[in-house]
Amino acid sequence: MSIWEMLAVFAAGISAGAINTIVGSGTLITFPVLLATGLPPVTATVSNALGLIPGSISGAIGYRKELRGQRSRVLKLTTGALVGGLTGATLLLALPSTAFETIVPVLVALALVLVILQPRISKAVQRRRADKGESAHPDGGPLLYIGLTLASVYGGYFTAAQGIIYLSLMGMLVDDTMQRLNAVKNVLAAIVNSIAALFFLFVADFDWTAVLLIAIGSALGGQIGAKVGRRLSPTLLRALIVTVGTVAIVQLLLR
């Protein structure tokens, strides 16, 4: 890489770390930049996955206050994230690159619709539970576990908009604040990125310059994103999710 390409990758890492912590979809910044430096798509994908691990961990640490009291919830969802992330990483190397690219925009669009409708859906679910005398499941129940596991399969494959899908599912099925759910999202994203990258480490080629630049940049960006994200109101956070997700869909369709 030239010095200018290195600076571009580093800046993309900072931006991706911040956006991933607040919303998700940071890969839509780093991935095109890596391709622009001349890296093959698969090498760019696996280098990006490894480089974003420090950013995910940094974002989770930045949201440690919101994670208090959620240990049981996180531990229950971790298994699905591990299985899903490893499955997605395996599919990346086993399937043609067009296999998931066809469905990715549809998944992101569906997630955005769920984010927009989440307040109404949550109220309807709460009314139904009240009428039946049922209490909300603190961890979202089997439906959330299955949904997040499938989202983790996608995350292990490509990661873009993974966080948006996580937030849309948790927002509907868990009675908690968006900020606390965002904290859980950061932990799950860190787990998926880590398990996928560890798998790639043994079976795929990395560009270690790209990995190092993204790793340092995303770690800085994760702290920035945590400071900014926790100050956003639920409405503003939801609006930001929809905006970033819409940009993600457009970029994915134009690729």
CSV table of C-alpha atoms in Angstrom, one decimal:
chain,number,residue,atom,x,y,z
A,1,MET,CA,0.0,0.0,0.0
A,2,SER,CA,1.0,3.6,-0.6
A,3,ILE,CA,1.1,6.0,2.3
A,4,TRP,CA,-2.2,7.6,1.1
A,5,GLU,CA,-3.9,4.2,0.9
A,6,MET,CA,-2.7,3.4,4.4
A,7,LEU,CA,-4.1,6.7,5.7
A,8,ALA,CA,-7.4,5.9,3.9
A,9,VAL,CA,-7.7,2.5,5.5
A,10,PHE,CA,-6.8,3.9,8.9
A,11,ALA,CA,-9.5,6.6,8.6
A,12,ALA,CA,-12.0,4.0,7.4
A,13,GLY,CA,-11.2,1.9,10.4
A,14,ILE,CA,-11.9,4.9,12.8
A,15,SER,CA,-15.2,5.6,11.0
A,16,ALA,CA,-16.2,1.9,11.0
A,17,GLY,CA,-15.4,1.5,14.7
A,18,ALA,CA,-17.6,4.5,15.6
A,19,ILE,CA,-20.5,3.5,13.4
A,20,ASN,CA,-20.4,-0.1,14.4
A,21,THR,CA,-20.6,0.9,18.1
A,22,ILE,CA,-23.5,3.2,17.6
A,23,VAL,CA,-25.5,1.4,14.9
A,24,GLY,CA,-23.6,-1.2,12.8
A,25,SER,CA,-22.7,-1.4,9.1
A,26,GLY,CA,-19.1,0.0,9.5
A,27,THR,CA,-18.0,-2.7,7.1
A,28,LEU,CA,-19.7,-0.8,4.3
A,29,ILE,CA,-17.0,1.8,4.8
A,30,THR,CA,-13.9,-0.4,5.3
A,31,PHE,CA,-14.7,-3.0,2.7
A,32,PRO,CA,-14.9,-0.7,-0.4
A,33,VAL,CA,-11.7,1.1,0.8
A,34,LEU,CA,-9.9,-2.2,1.0
A,35,LEU,CA,-11.1,-3.2,-2.5
A,36,ALA,CA,-9.9,0.2,-3.8
A,37,THR,CA,-6.4,-0.6,-2.6
A,38,GLY,CA,-6.4,-3.7,-4.8
A,39,LEU,CA,-7.2,-6.5,-2.4
A,40,PRO,CA,-9.2,-9.4,-3.7
A,41,PRO,CA,-12.8,-9.5,-2.2
A,42,VAL,CA,-12.3,-12.6,0.0
A,43,THR,CA,-8.9,-11.3,1.3
A,44,ALA,CA,-10.6,-7.9,2.0
A,45,THR,CA,-13.4,-9.6,3.8
A,46,VAL,CA,-11.3,-11.7,6.1
A,47,SER,CA,-8.8,-8.9,6.8
A,48,ASN,CA,-11.7,-6.6,7.6
A,49,ALA,CA,-13.2,-9.2,10.0
A,50,LEU,CA,-9.9,-9.5,11.9
A,51,GLY,CA,-9.3,-5.8,12.0
A,52,LEU,CA,-12.7,-4.9,13.4
A,53,ILE,CA,-12.3,-7.1,16.5
A,54,PRO,CA,-10.6,-4.4,18.6
A,55,GLY,CA,-13.3,-2.0,17.5
A,56,SER,CA,-16.1,-4.3,18.6
A,57,ILE,CA,-14.3,-4.9,22.0
A,58,SER,CA,-13.7,-1.2,22.4
A,59,GLY,CA,-17.3,-0.4,21.8
A,60,ALA,CA,-18.5,-3.1,24.2
A,61,ILE,CA,-16.1,-1.6,26.9
A,62,GLY,CA,-17.4,1.8,26.2
A,63,TYR,CA,-21.0,0.6,26.9
A,64,ARG,CA,-20.0,-1.3,30.0
A,65,LYS,CA,-22.3,0.8,32.1
A,66,GLU,CA,-25.3,-0.3,30.0
A,67,LEU,CA,-24.2,-3.9,30.2
A,68,ARG,CA,-24.6,-4.0,34.0
A,69,GLY,CA,-27.2,-6.6,35.1
A,70,GLN,CA,-27.3,-8.2,31.6
A,71,ARG,CA,-24.7,-11.0,32.2
A,72,SER,CA,-27.3,-13.7,32.1
A,73,ARG,CA,-28.9,-12.4,28.9
A,74,VAL,CA,-25.5,-12.0,27.1
A,75,LEU,CA,-24.4,-15.5,28.1
A,76,LYS,CA,-27.5,-17.1,26.8
A,77,LEU,CA,-27.2,-15.4,23.5
A,78,THR,CA,-23.4,-16.1,23.2
A,79,THR,CA,-23.8,-19.7,22.1
A,80,GLY,CA,-26.0,-18.7,19.1
A,81,ALA,CA,-23.5,-16.0,18.2
A,82,LEU,CA,-20.6,-18.5,18.3
A,83,VAL,CA,-22.4,-21.1,16.2
A,84,GLY,CA,-23.8,-18.6,13.8
A,85,GLY,CA,-20.5,-16.7,13.3
A,86,LEU,CA,-18.5,-19.9,12.6
A,87,THR,CA,-21.2,-21.1,10.2
A,88,GLY,CA,-21.2,-17.9,8.3
A,89,ALA,CA,-17.4,-17.9,8.1
A,90,THR,CA,-17.5,-21.4,6.7
A,91,LEU,CA,-20.1,-20.4,4.1
A,92,LEU,CA,-17.9,-17.5,2.9
A,93,LEU,CA,-15.2,-19.9,1.8
A,94,ALA,CA,-17.6,-22.6,0.6
A,95,LEU,CA,-20.2,-20.7,-1.4
A,96,PRO,CA,-19.9,-18.4,-4.5
A,97,SER,CA,-19.7,-14.8,-3.6
A,98,THR,CA,-23.1,-14.1,-5.2
A,99,ALA,CA,-25.0,-16.5,-3.0
A,100,PHE,CA,-25.5,-14.2,-0.1
A,101,GLU,CA,-25.2,-10.9,-2.0
A,102,THR,CA,-28.6,-11.5,-3.5
A,103,ILE,CA,-30.4,-11.8,-0.2
A,104,VAL,CA,-28.4,-9.2,1.9
A,105,PRO,CA,-30.3,-6.1,0.7
A,106,VAL,CA,-33.6,-7.9,1.5
A,107,LEU,CA,-32.4,-8.8,5.0
A,108,VAL,CA,-31.3,-5.2,5.7
A,109,ALA,CA,-34.5,-3.7,4.3
A,110,LEU,CA,-36.6,-6.1,6.5
A,111,ALA,CA,-34.5,-5.2,9.5
A,112,LEU,CA,-35.1,-1.4,8.9
A,113,VAL,CA,-38.9,-2.0,8.6
A,114,LEU,CA,-38.8,-3.8,12.0
A,115,VAL,CA,-36.8,-1.0,13.5
A,116,ILE,CA,-39.3,1.6,12.3
A,117,LEU,CA,-42.3,-0.5,13.5
A,118,GLN,CA,-40.6,-1.7,16.7
A,119,PRO,CA,-42.4,0.8,19.1
A,120,ARG,CA,-45.8,-0.2,17.8
A,121,ILE,CA,-45.0,-3.9,17.7
A,122,SER,CA,-43.6,-3.8,21.2
A,123,LYS,CA,-46.8,-2.0,22.5
A,124,ALA,CA,-49.0,-4.5,20.8
A,125,VAL,CA,-47.0,-7.4,22.2
A,126,GLN,CA,-47.2,-5.9,25.7
A,127,ARG,CA,-51.0,-5.4,25.5
A,128,ARG,CA,-51.4,-9.0,24.3
A,129,ARG,CA,-49.3,-10.3,27.2
A,130,ALA,CA,-51.3,-8.1,29.7
A,131,ASP,CA,-54.6,-9.4,28.4
A,132,LYS,CA,-53.3,-13.0,28.8
A,133,GLY,CA,-51.6,-12.3,32.2
A,134,GLU,CA,-48.2,-13.2,30.8
A,135,SER,CA,-44.9,-11.5,31.6
A,136,ALA,CA,-42.2,-10.6,29.1
A,137,HIS,CA,-39.4,-13.0,28.7
A,138,PRO,CA,-36.2,-11.2,30.0
A,139,ASP,CA,-34.1,-12.7,27.2
A,140,GLY,CA,-36.5,-12.7,24.3
A,141,GLY,CA,-37.2,-16.4,24.5
A,142,PRO,CA,-36.5,-19.1,21.8
A,143,LEU,CA,-37.6,-16.8,18.9
A,144,LEU,CA,-34.9,-14.2,19.7
A,145,TYR,CA,-32.3,-16.9,20.2
A,146,ILE,CA,-33.0,-18.4,16.8
A,147,GLY,CA,-33.2,-15.0,15.1
A,148,LEU,CA,-29.9,-13.8,16.5
A,149,THR,CA,-28.2,-17.1,15.6
A,150,LEU,CA,-29.3,-16.7,12.0
A,151,ALA,CA,-28.2,-13.0,12.0
A,152,SER,CA,-24.9,-14.2,13.3
A,153,VAL,CA,-24.6,-16.6,10.3
A,154,TYR,CA,-24.9,-13.5,8.1
A,155,GLY,CA,-22.5,-11.6,10.4
A,156,GLY,CA,-19.8,-14.3,10.1
A,157,TYR,CA,-20.2,-14.1,6.3
A,158,PHE,CA,-20.2,-10.4,5.7
A,159,THR,CA,-21.0,-8.4,8.9
A,160,ALA,CA,-22.5,-5.3,7.1
A,161,ALA,CA,-25.8,-4.3,8.8
A,162,GLN,CA,-25.4,-7.2,11.3
A,163,GLY,CA,-25.9,-4.8,14.2
A,164,ILE,CA,-29.1,-3.3,12.6
A,165,ILE,CA,-30.6,-6.8,12.4
A,166,TYR,CA,-29.6,-7.5,16.0
A,167,LEU,CA,-31.2,-4.3,17.3
A,168,SER,CA,-34.4,-4.8,15.3
A,169,LEU,CA,-34.9,-8.3,16.7
A,170,MET,CA,-34.1,-7.4,20.3
A,171,GLY,CA,-36.2,-4.2,20.1
A,172,MET,CA,-39.3,-6.3,19.3
A,173,LEU,CA,-38.8,-9.2,21.6
A,174,VAL,CA,-37.0,-7.7,24.7
A,175,ASP,CA,-38.6,-5.2,27.0
A,176,ASP,CA,-35.6,-2.9,27.6
A,177,THR,CA,-34.1,0.4,26.5
A,178,MET,CA,-32.4,0.8,23.1
A,179,GLN,CA,-29.2,1.8,24.8
A,180,ARG,CA,-29.0,-1.4,26.9
A,181,LEU,CA,-29.9,-3.4,23.8
A,182,ASN,CA,-27.2,-1.6,21.8
A,183,ALA,CA,-24.7,-2.6,24.5
A,184,VAL,CA,-25.7,-6.3,24.0
A,185,LYS,CA,-25.4,-5.8,20.3
A,186,ASN,CA,-21.8,-4.7,20.6
A,187,VAL,CA,-20.9,-7.8,22.7
A,188,LEU,CA,-22.5,-10.2,20.2
A,189,ALA,CA,-20.8,-8.4,17.3
A,190,ALA,CA,-17.4,-8.8,19.0
A,191,ILE,CA,-18.1,-12.5,19.5
A,192,VAL,CA,-19.1,-13.1,15.9
A,193,ASN,CA,-16.2,-11.1,14.5
A,194,SER,CA,-13.7,-12.9,16.8
A,195,ILE,CA,-14.9,-16.5,16.0
A,196,ALA,CA,-15.0,-15.7,12.3
A,197,ALA,CA,-11.6,-14.2,12.3
A,198,LEU,CA,-10.1,-17.1,14.2
A,199,PHE,CA,-11.5,-19.5,11.7
A,200,PHE,CA,-10.1,-17.4,8.8
A,201,LEU,CA,-6.7,-17.2,10.5
A,202,PHE,CA,-6.2,-20.9,9.7
A,203,VAL,CA,-7.8,-21.2,6.3
A,204,ALA,CA,-7.6,-17.8,4.5
A,205,ASP,CA,-5.1,-15.2,3.5
A,206,PHE,CA,-4.9,-11.8,5.3
A,207,ASP,CA,-3.3,-8.5,4.4
A,208,TRP,CA,-1.6,-7.8,7.7
A,209,THR,CA,-1.0,-4.1,6.9
A,210,ALA,CA,-4.8,-3.7,6.4
A,211,VAL,CA,-5.6,-5.7,9.5
A,212,LEU,CA,-3.3,-3.5,11.7
A,213,LEU,CA,-4.5,-0.2,10.4
A,214,ILE,CA,-8.2,-1.2,10.8
A,215,ALA,CA,-7.5,-2.6,14.2
A,216,ILE,CA,-6.0,0.6,15.6
A,217,GLY,CA,-8.5,2.8,13.8
A,218,SER,CA,-11.6,0.8,14.9
A,219,ALA,CA,-10.4,0.6,18.5
A,220,LEU,CA,-10.2,4.4,18.6
A,221,GLY,CA,-13.5,4.7,16.7
A,222,GLY,CA,-15.2,2.3,19.2
A,223,GLN,CA,-14.5,4.7,22.1
A,224,ILE,CA,-15.8,7.7,20.1
A,225,GLY,CA,-18.9,5.8,19.1
A,226,ALA,CA,-19.7,4.8,22.7
A,227,LYS,CA,-19.4,8.4,23.9
A,228,VAL,CA,-21.7,9.7,21.1
A,229,GLY,CA,-24.1,6.8,21.0
A,230,ARG,CA,-25.1,6.8,24.6
A,231,ARG,CA,-26.2,10.4,24.4
A,232,LEU,CA,-28.7,9.8,21.6
A,233,SER,CA,-32.4,9.5,22.5
A,234,PRO,CA,-34.2,6.3,21.5
A,235,THR,CA,-36.0,8.2,18.6
A,236,LEU,CA,-32.7,9.7,17.3
A,237,LEU,CA,-30.9,6.4,17.6
A,238,ARG,CA,-33.7,4.7,15.7
A,239,ALA,CA,-33.6,7.4,13.0
A,240,LEU,CA,-29.8,7.0,12.7
A,241,ILE,CA,-30.2,3.2,12.3
A,242,VAL,CA,-32.7,3.7,9.5
A,243,THR,CA,-30.5,6.3,7.8
A,244,VAL,CA,-27.4,4.1,7.9
A,245,GLY,CA,-29.3,1.1,6.9
A,246,THR,CA,-30.8,2.8,3.9
A,247,VAL,CA,-27.3,3.9,2.7
A,248,ALA,CA,-26.2,0.3,3.3
A,249,ILE,CA,-29.0,-1.0,1.0
A,250,VAL,CA,-28.1,1.5,-1.7
A,251,GLN,CA,-24.4,0.6,-1.6
A,252,LEU,CA,-25.1,-3.1,-1.6
A,253,LEU,CA,-27.4,-2.8,-4.6
A,254,LEU,CA,-24.8,-0.7,-6.5
A,255,ARG,CA,-21.9,-3.1,-5.9
